[in-house]
Short mmCIF file of C-alpha atoms and ligand atoms in Angstrom, two decimals:
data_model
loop_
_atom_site.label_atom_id
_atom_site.label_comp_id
_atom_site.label_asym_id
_atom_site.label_seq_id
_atom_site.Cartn_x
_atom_site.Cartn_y
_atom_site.Cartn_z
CA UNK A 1 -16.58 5.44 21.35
CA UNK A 2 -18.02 3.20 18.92
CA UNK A 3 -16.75 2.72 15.32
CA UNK A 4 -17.91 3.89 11.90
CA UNK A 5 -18.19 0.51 10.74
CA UNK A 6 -19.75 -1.34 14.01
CA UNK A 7 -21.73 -3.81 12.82
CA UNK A 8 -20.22 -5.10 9.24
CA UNK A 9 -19.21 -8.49 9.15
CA UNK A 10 -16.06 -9.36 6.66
CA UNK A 11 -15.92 -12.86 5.35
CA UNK A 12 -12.15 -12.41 4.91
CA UNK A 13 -11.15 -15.17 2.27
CA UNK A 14 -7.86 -13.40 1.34
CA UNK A 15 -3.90 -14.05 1.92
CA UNK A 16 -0.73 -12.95 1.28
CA UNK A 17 -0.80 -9.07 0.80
CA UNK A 18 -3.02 -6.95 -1.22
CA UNK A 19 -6.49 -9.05 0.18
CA UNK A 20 -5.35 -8.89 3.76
CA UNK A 21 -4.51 -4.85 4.02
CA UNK A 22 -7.79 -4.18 2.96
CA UNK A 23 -9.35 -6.39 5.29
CA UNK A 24 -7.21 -5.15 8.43
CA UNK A 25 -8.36 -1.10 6.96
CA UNK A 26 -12.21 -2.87 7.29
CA UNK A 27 -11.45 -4.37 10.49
CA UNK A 28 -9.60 -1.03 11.87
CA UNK A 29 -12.50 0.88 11.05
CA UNK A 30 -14.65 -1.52 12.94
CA UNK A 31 -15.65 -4.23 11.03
CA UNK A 32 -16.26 -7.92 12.23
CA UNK A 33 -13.39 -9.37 10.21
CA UNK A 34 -13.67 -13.49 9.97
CA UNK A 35 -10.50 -14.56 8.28
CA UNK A 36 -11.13 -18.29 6.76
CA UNK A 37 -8.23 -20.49 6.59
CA UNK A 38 -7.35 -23.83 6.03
CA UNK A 39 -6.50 -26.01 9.29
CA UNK A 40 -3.32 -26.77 9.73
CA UNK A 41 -1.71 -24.37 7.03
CA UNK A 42 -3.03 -21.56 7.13
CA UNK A 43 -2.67 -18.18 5.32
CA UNK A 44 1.12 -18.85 3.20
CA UNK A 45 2.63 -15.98 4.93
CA UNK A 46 1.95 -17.39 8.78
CA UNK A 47 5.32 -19.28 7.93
CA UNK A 48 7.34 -17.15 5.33
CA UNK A 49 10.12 -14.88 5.84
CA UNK A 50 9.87 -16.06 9.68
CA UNK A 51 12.12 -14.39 11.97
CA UNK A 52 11.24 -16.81 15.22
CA UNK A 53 11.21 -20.58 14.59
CA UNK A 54 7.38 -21.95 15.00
CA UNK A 55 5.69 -18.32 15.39
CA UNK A 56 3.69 -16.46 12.85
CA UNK A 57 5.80 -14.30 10.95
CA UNK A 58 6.13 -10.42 11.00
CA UNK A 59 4.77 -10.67 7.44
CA UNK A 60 1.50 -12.31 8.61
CA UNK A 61 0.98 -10.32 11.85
CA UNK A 62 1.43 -7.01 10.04
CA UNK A 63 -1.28 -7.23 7.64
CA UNK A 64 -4.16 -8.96 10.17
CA UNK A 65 -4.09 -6.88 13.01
CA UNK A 66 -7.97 -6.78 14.62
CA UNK A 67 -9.42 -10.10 13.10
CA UNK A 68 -10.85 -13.37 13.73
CA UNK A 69 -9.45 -16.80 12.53
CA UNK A 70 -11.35 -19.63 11.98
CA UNK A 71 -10.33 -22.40 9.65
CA UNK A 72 -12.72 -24.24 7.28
CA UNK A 73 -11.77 -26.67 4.97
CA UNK A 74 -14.27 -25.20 1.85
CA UNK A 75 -13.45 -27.88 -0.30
CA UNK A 76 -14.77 -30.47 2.08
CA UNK A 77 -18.94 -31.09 1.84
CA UNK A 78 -19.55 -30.43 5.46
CA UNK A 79 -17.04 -27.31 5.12
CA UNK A 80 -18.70 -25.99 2.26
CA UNK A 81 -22.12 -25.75 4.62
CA UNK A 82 -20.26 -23.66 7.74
CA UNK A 83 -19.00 -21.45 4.64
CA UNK A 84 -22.56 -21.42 3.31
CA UNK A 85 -23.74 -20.44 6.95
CA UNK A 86 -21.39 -17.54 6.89
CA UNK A 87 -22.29 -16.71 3.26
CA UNK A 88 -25.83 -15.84 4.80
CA UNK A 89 -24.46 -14.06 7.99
CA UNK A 90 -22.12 -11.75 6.59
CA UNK A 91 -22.42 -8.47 4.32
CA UNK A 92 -19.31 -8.77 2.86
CA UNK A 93 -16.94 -11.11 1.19
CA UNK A 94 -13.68 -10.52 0.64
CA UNK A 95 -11.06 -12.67 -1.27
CA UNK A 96 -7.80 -12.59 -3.78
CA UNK A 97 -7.11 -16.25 -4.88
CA UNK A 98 -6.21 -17.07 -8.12
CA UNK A 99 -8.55 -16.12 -10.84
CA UNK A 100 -11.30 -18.76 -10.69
CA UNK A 101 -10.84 -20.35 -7.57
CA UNK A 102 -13.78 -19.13 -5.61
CA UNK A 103 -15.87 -20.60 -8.71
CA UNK A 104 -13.94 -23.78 -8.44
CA UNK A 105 -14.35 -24.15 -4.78
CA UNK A 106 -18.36 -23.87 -5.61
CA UNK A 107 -18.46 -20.70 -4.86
CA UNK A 108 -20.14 -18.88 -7.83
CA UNK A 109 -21.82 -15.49 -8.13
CA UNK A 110 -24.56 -16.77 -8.59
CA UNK A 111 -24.49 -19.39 -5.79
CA UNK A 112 -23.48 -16.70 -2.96
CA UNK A 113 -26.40 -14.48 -4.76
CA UNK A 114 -28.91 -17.73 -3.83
CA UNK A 115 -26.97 -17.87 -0.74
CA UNK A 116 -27.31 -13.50 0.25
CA UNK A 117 -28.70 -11.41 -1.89
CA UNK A 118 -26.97 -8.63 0.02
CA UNK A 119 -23.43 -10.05 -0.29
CA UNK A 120 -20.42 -7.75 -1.70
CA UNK A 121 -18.11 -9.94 -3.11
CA UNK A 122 -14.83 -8.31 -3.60
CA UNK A 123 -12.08 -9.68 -5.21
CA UNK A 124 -8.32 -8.37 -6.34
CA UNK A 125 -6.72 -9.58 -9.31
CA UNK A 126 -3.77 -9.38 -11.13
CA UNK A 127 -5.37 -8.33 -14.08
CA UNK A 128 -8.66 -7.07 -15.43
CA UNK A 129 -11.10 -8.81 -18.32
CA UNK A 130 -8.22 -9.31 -20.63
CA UNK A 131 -5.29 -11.57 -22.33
CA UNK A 132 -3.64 -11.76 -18.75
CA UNK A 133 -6.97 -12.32 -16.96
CA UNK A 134 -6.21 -15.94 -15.92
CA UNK A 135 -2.46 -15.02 -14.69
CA UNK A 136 -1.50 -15.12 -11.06
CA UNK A 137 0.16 -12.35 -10.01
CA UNK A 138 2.17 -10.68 -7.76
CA UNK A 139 3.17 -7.29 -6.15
CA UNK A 140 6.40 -6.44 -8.62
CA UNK A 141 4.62 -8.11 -11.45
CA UNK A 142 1.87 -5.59 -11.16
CA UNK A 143 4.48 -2.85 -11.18
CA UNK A 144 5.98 -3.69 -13.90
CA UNK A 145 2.59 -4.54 -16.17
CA UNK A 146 0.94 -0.74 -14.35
CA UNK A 147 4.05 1.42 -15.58
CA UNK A 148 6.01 1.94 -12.28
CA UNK A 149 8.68 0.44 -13.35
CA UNK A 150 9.24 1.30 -16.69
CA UNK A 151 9.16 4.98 -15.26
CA UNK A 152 11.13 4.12 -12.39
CA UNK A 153 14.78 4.43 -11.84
CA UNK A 154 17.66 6.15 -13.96
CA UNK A 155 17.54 6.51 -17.90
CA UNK A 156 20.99 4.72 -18.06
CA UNK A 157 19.68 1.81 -15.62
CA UNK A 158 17.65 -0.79 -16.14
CA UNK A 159 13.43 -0.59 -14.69
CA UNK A 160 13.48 -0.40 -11.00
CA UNK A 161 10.43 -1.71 -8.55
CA UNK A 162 9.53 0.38 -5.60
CA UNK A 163 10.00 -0.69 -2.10
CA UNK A 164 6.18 1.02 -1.43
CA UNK A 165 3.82 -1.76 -2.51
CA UNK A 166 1.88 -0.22 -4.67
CA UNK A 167 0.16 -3.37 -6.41
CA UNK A 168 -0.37 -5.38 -3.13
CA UNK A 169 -0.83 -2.47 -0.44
CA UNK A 170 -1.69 -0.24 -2.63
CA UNK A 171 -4.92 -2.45 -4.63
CA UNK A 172 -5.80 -3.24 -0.50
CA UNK A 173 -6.46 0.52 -0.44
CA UNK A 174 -8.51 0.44 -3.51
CA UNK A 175 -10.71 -2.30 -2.82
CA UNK A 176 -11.47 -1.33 0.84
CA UNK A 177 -13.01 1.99 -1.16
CA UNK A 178 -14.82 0.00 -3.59
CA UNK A 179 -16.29 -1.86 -0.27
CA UNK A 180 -17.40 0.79 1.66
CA UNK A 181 -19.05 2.53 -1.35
CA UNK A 182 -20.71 -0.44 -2.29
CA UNK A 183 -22.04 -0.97 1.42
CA UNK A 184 -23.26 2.66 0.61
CA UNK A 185 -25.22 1.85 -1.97
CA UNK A 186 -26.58 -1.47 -1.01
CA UNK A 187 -28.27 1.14 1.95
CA UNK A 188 -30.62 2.63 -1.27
CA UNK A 189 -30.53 -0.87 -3.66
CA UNK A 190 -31.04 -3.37 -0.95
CA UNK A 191 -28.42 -5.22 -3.25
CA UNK A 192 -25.26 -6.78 -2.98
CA UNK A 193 -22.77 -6.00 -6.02
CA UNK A 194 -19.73 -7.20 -7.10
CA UNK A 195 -16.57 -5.16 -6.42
CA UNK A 196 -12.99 -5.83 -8.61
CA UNK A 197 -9.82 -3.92 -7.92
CA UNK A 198 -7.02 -4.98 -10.84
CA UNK A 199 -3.67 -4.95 -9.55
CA UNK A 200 -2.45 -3.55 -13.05
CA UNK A 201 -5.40 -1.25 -12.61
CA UNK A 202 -4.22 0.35 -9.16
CA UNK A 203 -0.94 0.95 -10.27
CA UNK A 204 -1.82 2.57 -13.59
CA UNK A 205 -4.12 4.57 -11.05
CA UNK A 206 -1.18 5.76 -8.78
CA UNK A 207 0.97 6.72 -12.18
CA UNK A 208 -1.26 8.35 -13.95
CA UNK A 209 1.27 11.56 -14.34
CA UNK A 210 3.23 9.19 -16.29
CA UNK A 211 0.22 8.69 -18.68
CA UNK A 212 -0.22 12.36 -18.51
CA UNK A 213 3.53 12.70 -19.66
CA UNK A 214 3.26 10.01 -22.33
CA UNK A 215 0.70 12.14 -23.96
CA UNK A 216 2.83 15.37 -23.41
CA UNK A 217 5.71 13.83 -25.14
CA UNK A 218 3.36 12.54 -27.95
CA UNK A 219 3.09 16.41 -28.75
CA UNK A 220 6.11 18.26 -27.79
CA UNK A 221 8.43 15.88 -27.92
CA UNK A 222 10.22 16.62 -25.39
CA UNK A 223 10.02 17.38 -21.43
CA UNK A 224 11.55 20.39 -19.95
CA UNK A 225 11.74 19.16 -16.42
CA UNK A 226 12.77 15.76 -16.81
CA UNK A 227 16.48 15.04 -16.44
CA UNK A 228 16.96 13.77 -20.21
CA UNK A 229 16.77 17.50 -21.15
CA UNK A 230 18.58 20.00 -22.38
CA UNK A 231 21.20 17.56 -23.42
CA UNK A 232 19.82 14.06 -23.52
CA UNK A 233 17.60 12.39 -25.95
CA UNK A 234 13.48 11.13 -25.68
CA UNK A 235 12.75 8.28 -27.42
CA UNK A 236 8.73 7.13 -28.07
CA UNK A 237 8.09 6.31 -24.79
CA UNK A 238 8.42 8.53 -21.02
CA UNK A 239 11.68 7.66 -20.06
CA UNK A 240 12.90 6.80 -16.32
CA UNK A 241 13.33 10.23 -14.54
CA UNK A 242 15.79 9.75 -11.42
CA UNK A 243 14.67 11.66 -8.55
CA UNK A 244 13.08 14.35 -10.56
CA UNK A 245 9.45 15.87 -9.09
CA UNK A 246 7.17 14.33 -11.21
CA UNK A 247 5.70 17.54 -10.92
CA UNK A 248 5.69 21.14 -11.90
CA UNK A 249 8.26 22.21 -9.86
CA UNK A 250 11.54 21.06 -10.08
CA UNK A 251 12.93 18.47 -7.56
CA UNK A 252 15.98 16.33 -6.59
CA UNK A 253 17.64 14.43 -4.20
CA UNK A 254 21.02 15.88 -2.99
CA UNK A 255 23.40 14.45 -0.50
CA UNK A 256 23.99 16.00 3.21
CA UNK A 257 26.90 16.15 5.35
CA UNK A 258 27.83 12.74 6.08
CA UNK A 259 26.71 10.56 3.25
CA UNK A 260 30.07 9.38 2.63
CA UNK A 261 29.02 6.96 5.57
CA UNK A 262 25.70 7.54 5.94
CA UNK A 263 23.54 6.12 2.82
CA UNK A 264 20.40 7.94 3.95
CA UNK A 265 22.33 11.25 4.17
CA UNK A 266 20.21 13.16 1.62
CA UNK A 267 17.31 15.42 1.57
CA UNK A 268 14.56 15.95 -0.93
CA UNK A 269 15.08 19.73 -2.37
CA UNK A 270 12.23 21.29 -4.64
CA UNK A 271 13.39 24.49 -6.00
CA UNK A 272 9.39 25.82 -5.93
CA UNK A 273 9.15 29.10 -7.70
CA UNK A 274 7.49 31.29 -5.34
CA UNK A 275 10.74 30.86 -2.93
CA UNK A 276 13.51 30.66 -5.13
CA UNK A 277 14.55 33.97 -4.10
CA UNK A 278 14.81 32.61 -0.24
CA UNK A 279 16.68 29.84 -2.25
CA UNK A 280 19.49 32.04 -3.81
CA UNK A 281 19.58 33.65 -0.31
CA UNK A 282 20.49 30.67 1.33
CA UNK A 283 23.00 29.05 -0.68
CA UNK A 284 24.59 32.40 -0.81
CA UNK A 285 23.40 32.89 -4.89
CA UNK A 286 21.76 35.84 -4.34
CA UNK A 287 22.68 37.26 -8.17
CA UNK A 288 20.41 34.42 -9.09
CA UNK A 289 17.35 36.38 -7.80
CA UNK A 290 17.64 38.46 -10.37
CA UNK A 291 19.63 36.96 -13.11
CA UNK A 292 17.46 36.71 -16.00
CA UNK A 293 19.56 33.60 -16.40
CA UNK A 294 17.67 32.26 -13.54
CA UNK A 295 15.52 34.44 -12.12
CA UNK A 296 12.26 32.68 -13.70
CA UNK A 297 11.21 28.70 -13.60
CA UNK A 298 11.52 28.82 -17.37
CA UNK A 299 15.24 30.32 -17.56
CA UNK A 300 15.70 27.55 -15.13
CA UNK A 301 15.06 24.44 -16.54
CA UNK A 302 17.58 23.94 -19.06
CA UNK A 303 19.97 24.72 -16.06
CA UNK A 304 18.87 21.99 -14.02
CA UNK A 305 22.12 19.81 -13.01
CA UNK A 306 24.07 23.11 -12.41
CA UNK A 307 21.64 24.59 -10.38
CA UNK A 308 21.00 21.87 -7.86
CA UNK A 309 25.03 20.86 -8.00
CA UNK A 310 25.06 24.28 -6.67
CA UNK A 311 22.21 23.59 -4.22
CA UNK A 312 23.99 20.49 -3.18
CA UNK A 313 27.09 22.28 -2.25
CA UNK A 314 24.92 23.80 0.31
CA UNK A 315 23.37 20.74 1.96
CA UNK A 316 26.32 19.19 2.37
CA UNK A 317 27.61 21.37 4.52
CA UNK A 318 24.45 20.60 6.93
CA UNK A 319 22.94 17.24 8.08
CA UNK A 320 19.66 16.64 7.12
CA UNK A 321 18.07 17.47 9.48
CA UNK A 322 19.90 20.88 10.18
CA UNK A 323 18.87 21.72 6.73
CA UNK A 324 15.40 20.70 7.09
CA UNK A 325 15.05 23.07 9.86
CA UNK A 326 16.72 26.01 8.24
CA UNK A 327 14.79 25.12 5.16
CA UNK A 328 11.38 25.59 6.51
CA UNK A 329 12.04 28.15 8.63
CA UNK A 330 11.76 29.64 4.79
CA UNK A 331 9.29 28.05 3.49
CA UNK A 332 11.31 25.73 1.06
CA UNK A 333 9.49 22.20 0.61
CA UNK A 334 12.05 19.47 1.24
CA UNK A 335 12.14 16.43 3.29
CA UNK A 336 14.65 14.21 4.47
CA UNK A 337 15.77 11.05 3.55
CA UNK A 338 14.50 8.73 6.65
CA UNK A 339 15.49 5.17 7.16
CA UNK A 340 13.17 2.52 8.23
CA UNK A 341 15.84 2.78 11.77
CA UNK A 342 15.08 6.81 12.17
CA UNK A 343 11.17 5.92 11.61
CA UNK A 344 10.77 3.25 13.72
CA UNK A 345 12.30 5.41 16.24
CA UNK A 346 10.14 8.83 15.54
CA UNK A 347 8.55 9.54 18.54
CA UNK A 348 5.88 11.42 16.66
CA UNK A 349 4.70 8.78 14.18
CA UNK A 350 4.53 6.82 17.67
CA UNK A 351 2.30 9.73 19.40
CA UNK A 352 0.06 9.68 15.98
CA UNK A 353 -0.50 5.87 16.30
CA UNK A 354 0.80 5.76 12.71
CA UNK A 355 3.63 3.66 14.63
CA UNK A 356 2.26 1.21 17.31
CA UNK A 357 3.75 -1.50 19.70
CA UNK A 358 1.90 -4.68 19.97
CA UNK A 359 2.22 -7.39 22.12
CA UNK A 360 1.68 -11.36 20.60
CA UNK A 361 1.66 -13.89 23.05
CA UNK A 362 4.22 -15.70 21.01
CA UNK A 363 6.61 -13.59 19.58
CA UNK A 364 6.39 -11.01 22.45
CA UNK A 365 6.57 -7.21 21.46
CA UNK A 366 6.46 -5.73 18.18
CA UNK A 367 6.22 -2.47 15.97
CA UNK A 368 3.60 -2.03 13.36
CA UNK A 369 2.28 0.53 11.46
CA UNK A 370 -1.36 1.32 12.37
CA UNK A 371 -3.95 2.53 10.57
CA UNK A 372 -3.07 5.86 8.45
CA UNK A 373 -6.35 7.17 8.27
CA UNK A 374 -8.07 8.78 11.08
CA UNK A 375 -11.22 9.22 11.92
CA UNK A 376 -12.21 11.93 14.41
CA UNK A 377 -15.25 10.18 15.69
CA UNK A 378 -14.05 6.27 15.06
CA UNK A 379 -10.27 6.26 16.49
CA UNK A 380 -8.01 3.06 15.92
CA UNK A 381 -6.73 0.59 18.34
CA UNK A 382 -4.72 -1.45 16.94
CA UNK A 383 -5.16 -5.40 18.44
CA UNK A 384 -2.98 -8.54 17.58
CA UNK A 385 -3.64 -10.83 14.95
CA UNK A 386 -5.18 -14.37 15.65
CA UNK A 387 -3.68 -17.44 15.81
CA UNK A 388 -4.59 -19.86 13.22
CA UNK A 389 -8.67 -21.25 14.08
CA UNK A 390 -7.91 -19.07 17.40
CA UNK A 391 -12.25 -18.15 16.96
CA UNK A 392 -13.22 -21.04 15.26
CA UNK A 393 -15.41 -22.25 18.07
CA UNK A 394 -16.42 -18.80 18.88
CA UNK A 395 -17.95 -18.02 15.63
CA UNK A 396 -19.62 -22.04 14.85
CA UNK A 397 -21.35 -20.74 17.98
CA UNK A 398 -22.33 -17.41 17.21
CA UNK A 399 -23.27 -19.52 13.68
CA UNK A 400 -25.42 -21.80 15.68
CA UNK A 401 -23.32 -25.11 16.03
CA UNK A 402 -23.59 -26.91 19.05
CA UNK A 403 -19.73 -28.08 20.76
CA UNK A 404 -21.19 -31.43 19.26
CA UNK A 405 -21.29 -30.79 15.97
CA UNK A 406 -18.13 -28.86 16.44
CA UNK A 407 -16.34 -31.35 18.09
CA UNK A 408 -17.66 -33.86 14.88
CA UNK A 409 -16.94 -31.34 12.26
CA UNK A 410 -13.29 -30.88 13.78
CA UNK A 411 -13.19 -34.87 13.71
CA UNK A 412 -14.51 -35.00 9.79
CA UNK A 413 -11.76 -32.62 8.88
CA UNK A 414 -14.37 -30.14 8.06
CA UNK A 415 -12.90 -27.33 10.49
N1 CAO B 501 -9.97 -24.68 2.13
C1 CAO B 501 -9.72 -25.40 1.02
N2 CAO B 501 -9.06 -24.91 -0.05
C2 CAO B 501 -8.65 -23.63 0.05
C3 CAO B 501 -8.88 -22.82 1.17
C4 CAO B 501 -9.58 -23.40 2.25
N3 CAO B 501 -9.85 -22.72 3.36
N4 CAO B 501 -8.34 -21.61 0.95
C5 CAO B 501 -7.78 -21.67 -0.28
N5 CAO B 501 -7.95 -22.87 -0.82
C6 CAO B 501 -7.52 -23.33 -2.15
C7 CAO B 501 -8.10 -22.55 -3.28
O1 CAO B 501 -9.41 -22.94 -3.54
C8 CAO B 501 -7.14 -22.92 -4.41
O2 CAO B 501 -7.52 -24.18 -4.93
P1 CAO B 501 -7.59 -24.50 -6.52
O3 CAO B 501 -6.25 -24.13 -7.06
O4 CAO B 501 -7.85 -25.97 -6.54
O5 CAO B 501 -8.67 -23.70 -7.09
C9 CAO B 501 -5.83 -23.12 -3.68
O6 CAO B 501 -6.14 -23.10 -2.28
C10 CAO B 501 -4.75 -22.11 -3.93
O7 CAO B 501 -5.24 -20.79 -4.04
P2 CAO B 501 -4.46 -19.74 -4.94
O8 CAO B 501 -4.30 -20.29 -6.33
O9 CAO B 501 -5.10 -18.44 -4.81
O10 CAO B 501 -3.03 -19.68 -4.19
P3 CAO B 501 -1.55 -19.70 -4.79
O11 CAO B 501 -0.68 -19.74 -3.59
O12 CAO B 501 -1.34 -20.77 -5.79
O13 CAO B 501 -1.41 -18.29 -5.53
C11 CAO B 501 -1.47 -15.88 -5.66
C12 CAO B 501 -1.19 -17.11 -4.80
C13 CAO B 501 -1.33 -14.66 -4.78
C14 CAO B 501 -0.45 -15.81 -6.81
C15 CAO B 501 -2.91 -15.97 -6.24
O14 CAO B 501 -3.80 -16.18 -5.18
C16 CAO B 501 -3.35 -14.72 -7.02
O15 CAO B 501 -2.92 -14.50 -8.15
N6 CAO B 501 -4.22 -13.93 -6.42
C17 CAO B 501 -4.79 -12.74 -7.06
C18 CAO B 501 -3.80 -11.63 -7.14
C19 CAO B 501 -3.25 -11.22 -5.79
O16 CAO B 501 -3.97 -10.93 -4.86
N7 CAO B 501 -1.93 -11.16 -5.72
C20 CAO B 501 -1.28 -10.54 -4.59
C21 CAO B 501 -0.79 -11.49 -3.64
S1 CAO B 501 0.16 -10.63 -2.47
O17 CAO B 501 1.63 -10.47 -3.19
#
């Protein structure tokens, strides 16, 4: 079956995180994605965090499944012209160096406009047209500057970043959008465009309930379903919430049987209103049903604490997982606490492809996740990534270059 993006090519100048998810989305869609490194070094996170001595780490092999890697030194003349050659035979350029350095490598706008008219060039930053515009950045610094972490964590505790990347990952996700809707329109324009996703930007993006509280607060000055009330205090700006929904039905995390041991022993509970009189059933508060005390989402919400210490005294009387399963037999929305262990082993997320095994000719076998979005008509498989220049000589010759001028390129340094 072929793939809903046969026939892109990616000139994939990125590294480190955010830049290289969105290139390995392109790539698992079925782009041509040409990674361009520099000899001998390579993208930073071939080497960090390594787990086997010599062999590309987990880190790097994660986030470049299903690409190409040839190295080019593009600060070297003769370097500069095999990027120029690509320039002109790709539709797409991707990159996420530090603000200015595609200009200072030569690389200008308006150069790769001379070079393709029909060129997307998109770029992540840290930050948008701004006082922080010339800042490097990275993931937890974008949480902290997009309001995750201010709103993250417990009011008597200090900000807290996510383990989800949300500013690397989660600007990947952004900008592979902003690609594939410029490709869109470049099919009616004929043009190429230029395509920015902001770090700070795509984290604002994913809290934007926390902007929507700000501005709630602002009025009312005060928020019914946050933990703070009936009996804390709100000062001027949305405070940290716990493990409270975020949304507009009430939500916490409660432990299960076992979490004296076990530190993912908890499940999600959201006390929706539509079941809350399977709820009171269940934890054997049927008076609740009725009570006006309780009986309505209103009545409820200065009750809170009591009502899910009540809830709790349930769930801990059940694993997880036994109370997931009575749970839904009723409908109740809740989810358990899973460990990186328990999904790594879910045989499910393996049947899905969401989890996938991949074999690397140096490191052997290893899990990955695989591409969350699928496509009916362009399914996934999920390849190894390259070893450093592994299609250098592949691509010079799809670019034209004879194994001479390969061979003296590679001898000039060049490649
Ligand atoms: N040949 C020659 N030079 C190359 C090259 C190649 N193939 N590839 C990169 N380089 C050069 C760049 O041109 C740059 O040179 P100058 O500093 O002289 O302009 C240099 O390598 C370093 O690039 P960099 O500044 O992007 O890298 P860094 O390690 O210093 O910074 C990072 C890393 C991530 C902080 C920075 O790239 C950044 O802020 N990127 C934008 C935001 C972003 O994506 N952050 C998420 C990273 S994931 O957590």
């Amino acid at each position: 079956m072929g793939k809903a993006l046969d026939g892109v090519r990616i000139l994939d100048f990125t590294h480190v995180q955010s830049g290289p998810t969105c290139t390995q989305l392109l790539a698992w869609f079925g782009a041509d994605v040409i990674k361009v490194e520099r000899a001998g070094a390579g993208d930073i996170t071939r080497e960090q965090l390594r787990d086997i001595p010599d062999v590309d780490s987990l880190y790097f092999t994660m986030l470049n499944h299903n690409k190409r890697s040839v190295t080019i030194d593009t600060k070297n003349p003769e370097g500069k012209l095999v990027l120029e050659a690509l320039i002109q035979k790709c539709d797409v350029l991707v990159e996420n160096f530090a603000p200015g350095a595609l200009d200072r490598m030569g690389f200008t706008w308006e150069r790769i406009q001379e070079l393709n008219p029909k060129m997307i060039v998109a770029s992540v930053k840290g930050f948008g047209p701004g006082p922080y515009e010339d800042c490097k950045v990275y993931e937890n610094v974008a949480q902290c500057a997009g309001g995750a972490a201010s709103t993250t964590g417990f009011d008597d505790g200090p900000p807290v970043v996510s383990g989800a990347q949300i500013g690397d990952s989660g600007t990947g996700l952004h900008l592979a959008l902003g690609i594939v809707t410029a490709l869109f329109q470049r099919v009616s324009t004929g043009r190429g465009q230029r395509v920015l996703a902001a770090m700070q930007d795509g984290v604002l993006n994913l809290c934007r309930v926390k902007l929507r509280d700000q501005q709630r607060l602002e009025r009312t000055g005060v928020m019914k379903e946050y933990p703070q009330y009936p009996n804390g205090t709100f000062g001027e700006a949305v405070p940290r919430a716990g493990n409270a929904s975020g949304g507009g039905q009430p939500g916490w995390i409660l432990k299960c049987k076992g979490w004296e041991a076990d530190p993912n022993a908890y499940i999600y509970f959201i006390t929706q209103a539509p079941v809350w009189a399977k709820i009171c059933n269940v934890i054997g508060k049927e008076e609740w049903a009725t009570d006006p005390e309780y009986a309505t989402p209103a009545a409820r919400l200065p009750r809170l604490k009591e009502i899910f210490a009540e809830i709790e005294r349930w769930t801990m009387t059940k694993t997880k997982f036994e109370a997931m399963e009575i749970l839904n037999k009723y409908d109740i929305p809740c989810g358990p606490i899973l460990s990186m262990k328990e999904i790594a082993e879910e045989p499910s997320l393996r049947k899905t492809g969401t989890i996938v095994e991949v074999d690397h000719p140096l490191r052997g076998k290893y899990l990955t996740v695989g591409n969350p979005i699928k496509l009916s008509d362009s399914p996934t498989e999920v390849t190894r990534s390259p070893l450093l220049g592994e299609h250098t000589e592949e691509v010079m010759a799809e670019l034209g270059y004879s194994l001479d001028q390969i061979s003296a390129l590679r001898v000039a340094g060049a490649i």
